[in-house]
mmCIF file of C-alpha atoms in Angstrom:
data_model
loop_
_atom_site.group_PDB
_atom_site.id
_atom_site.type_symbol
_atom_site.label_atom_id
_atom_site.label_comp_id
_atom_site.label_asym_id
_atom_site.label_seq_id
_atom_site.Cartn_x
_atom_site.Cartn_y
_atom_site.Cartn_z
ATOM 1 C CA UNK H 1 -17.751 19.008 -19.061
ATOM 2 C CA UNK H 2 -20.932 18.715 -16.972
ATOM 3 C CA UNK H 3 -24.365 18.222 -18.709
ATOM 4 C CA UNK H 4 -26.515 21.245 -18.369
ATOM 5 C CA UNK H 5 -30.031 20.152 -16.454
ATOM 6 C CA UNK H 6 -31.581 23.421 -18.442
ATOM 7 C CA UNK H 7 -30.709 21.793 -21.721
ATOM 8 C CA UNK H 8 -34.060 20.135 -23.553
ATOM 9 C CA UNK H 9 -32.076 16.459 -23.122
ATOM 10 C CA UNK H 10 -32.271 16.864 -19.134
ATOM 11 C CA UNK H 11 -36.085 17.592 -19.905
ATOM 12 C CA UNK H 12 -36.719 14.857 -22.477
ATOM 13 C CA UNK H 13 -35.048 12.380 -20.397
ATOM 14 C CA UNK H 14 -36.985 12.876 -17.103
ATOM 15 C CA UNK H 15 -40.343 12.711 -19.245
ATOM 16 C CA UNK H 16 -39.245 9.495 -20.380
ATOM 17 C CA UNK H 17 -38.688 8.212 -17.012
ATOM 18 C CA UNK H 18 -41.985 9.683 -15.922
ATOM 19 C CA UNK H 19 -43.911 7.521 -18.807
ATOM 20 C CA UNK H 20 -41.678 4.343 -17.673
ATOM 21 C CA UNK H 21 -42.736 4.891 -14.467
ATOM 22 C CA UNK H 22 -46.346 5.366 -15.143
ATOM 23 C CA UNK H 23 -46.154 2.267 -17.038
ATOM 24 C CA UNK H 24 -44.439 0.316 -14.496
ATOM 25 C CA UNK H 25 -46.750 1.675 -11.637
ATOM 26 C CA UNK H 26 -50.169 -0.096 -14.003
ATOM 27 C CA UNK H 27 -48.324 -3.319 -15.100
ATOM 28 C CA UNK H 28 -47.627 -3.951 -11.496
ATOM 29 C CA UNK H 29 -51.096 -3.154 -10.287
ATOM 30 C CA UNK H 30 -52.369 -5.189 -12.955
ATOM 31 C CA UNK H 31 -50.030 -8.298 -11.935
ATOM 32 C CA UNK H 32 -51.073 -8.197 -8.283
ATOM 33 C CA UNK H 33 -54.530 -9.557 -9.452
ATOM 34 C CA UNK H 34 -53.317 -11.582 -13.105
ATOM 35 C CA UNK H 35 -50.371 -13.009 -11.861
ATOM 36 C CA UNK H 36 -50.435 -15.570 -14.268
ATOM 37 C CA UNK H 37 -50.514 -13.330 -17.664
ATOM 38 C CA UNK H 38 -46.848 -14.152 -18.945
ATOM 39 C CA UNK H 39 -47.210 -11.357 -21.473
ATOM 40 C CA UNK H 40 -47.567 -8.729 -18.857
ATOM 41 C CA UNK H 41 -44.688 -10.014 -16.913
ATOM 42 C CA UNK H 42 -42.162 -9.998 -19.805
ATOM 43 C CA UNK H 43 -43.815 -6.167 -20.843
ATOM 44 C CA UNK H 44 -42.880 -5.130 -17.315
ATOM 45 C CA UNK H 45 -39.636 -6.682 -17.203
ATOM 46 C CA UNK H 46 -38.794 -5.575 -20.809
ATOM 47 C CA UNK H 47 -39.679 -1.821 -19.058
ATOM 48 C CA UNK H 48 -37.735 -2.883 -16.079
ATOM 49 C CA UNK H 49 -35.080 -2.860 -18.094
ATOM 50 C CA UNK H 50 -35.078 0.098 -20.192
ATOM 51 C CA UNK H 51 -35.721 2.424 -17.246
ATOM 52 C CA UNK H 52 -33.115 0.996 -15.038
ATOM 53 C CA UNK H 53 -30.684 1.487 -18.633
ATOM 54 C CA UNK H 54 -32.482 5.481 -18.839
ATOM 55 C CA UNK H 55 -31.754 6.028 -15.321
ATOM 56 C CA UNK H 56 -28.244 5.421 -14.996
ATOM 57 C CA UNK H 57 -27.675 7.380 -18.303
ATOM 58 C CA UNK H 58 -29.690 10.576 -16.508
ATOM 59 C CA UNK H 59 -27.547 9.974 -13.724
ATOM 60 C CA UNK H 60 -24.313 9.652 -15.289
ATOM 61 C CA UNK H 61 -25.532 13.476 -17.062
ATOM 62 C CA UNK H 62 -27.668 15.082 -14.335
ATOM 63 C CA UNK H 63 -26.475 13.862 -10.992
ATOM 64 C CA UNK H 64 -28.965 11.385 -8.924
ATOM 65 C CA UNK H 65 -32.624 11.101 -9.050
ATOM 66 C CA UNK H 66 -32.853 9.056 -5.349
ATOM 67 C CA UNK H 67 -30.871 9.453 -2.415
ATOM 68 C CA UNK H 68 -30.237 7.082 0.452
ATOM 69 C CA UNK H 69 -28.336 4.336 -1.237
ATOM 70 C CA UNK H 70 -30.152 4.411 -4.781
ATOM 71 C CA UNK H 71 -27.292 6.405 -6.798
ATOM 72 C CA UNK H 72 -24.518 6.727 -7.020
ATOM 73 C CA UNK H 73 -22.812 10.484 -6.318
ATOM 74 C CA UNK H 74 -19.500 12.170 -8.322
ATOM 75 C CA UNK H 75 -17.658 13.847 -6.761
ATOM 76 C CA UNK H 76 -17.793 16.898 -4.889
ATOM 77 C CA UNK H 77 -21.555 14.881 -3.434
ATOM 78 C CA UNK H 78 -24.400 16.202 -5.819
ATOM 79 C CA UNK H 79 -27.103 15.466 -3.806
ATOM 80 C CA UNK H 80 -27.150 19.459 -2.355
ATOM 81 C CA UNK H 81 -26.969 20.467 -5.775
ATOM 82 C CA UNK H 82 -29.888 21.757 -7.543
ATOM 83 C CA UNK H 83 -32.320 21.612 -9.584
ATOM 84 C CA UNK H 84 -33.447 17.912 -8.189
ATOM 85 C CA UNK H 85 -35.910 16.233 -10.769
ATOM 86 C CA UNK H 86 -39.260 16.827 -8.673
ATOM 87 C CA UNK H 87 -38.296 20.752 -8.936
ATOM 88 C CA UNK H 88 -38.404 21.076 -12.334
#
């Protein structure tokens, strides 16, 4: 059975992409000029980690959040199938 992307999961799941993201986005802005701070590097690889982990679990349920080459499809191809994750 299919995961429903109207159920609160598909919701909670994209948020917590969206913080991993955000997070992601600063620690590597930060690192560009402190590339040096050790601590940093292991928090963004530690968040690395868990996002590429919370990704392929929304993908596995929802269907992909990237095209061209950065997930993986089922079968029939889900790309065409709506909603996509910047819709909702």
């Amino acid at each position: 059975m299919e995961a429903n992307p109207c159920e609160p999961r598909y919701y909670e799941m994209l948020e917590q992409l969206q913080v991993l993201d955000f997070a992601l986005v600063e620690l590597n802005l930060y690192l560009d000029t402190h590339p040096e701070d050790l601590k940093a590097i292991e928090q963004f690889n530690q968040l690395t980690f868990e996002r590429t982990k919370l990704a392929g679990q929304f993908q596995e349920l929802y269907g992909p959040l990237q095209n061209f080459g950065r997930a993986y499809s089922k079968c029939p191809w889900e790309w065409s199938q709506s909603p996509w994750p910047w819709q909702v």
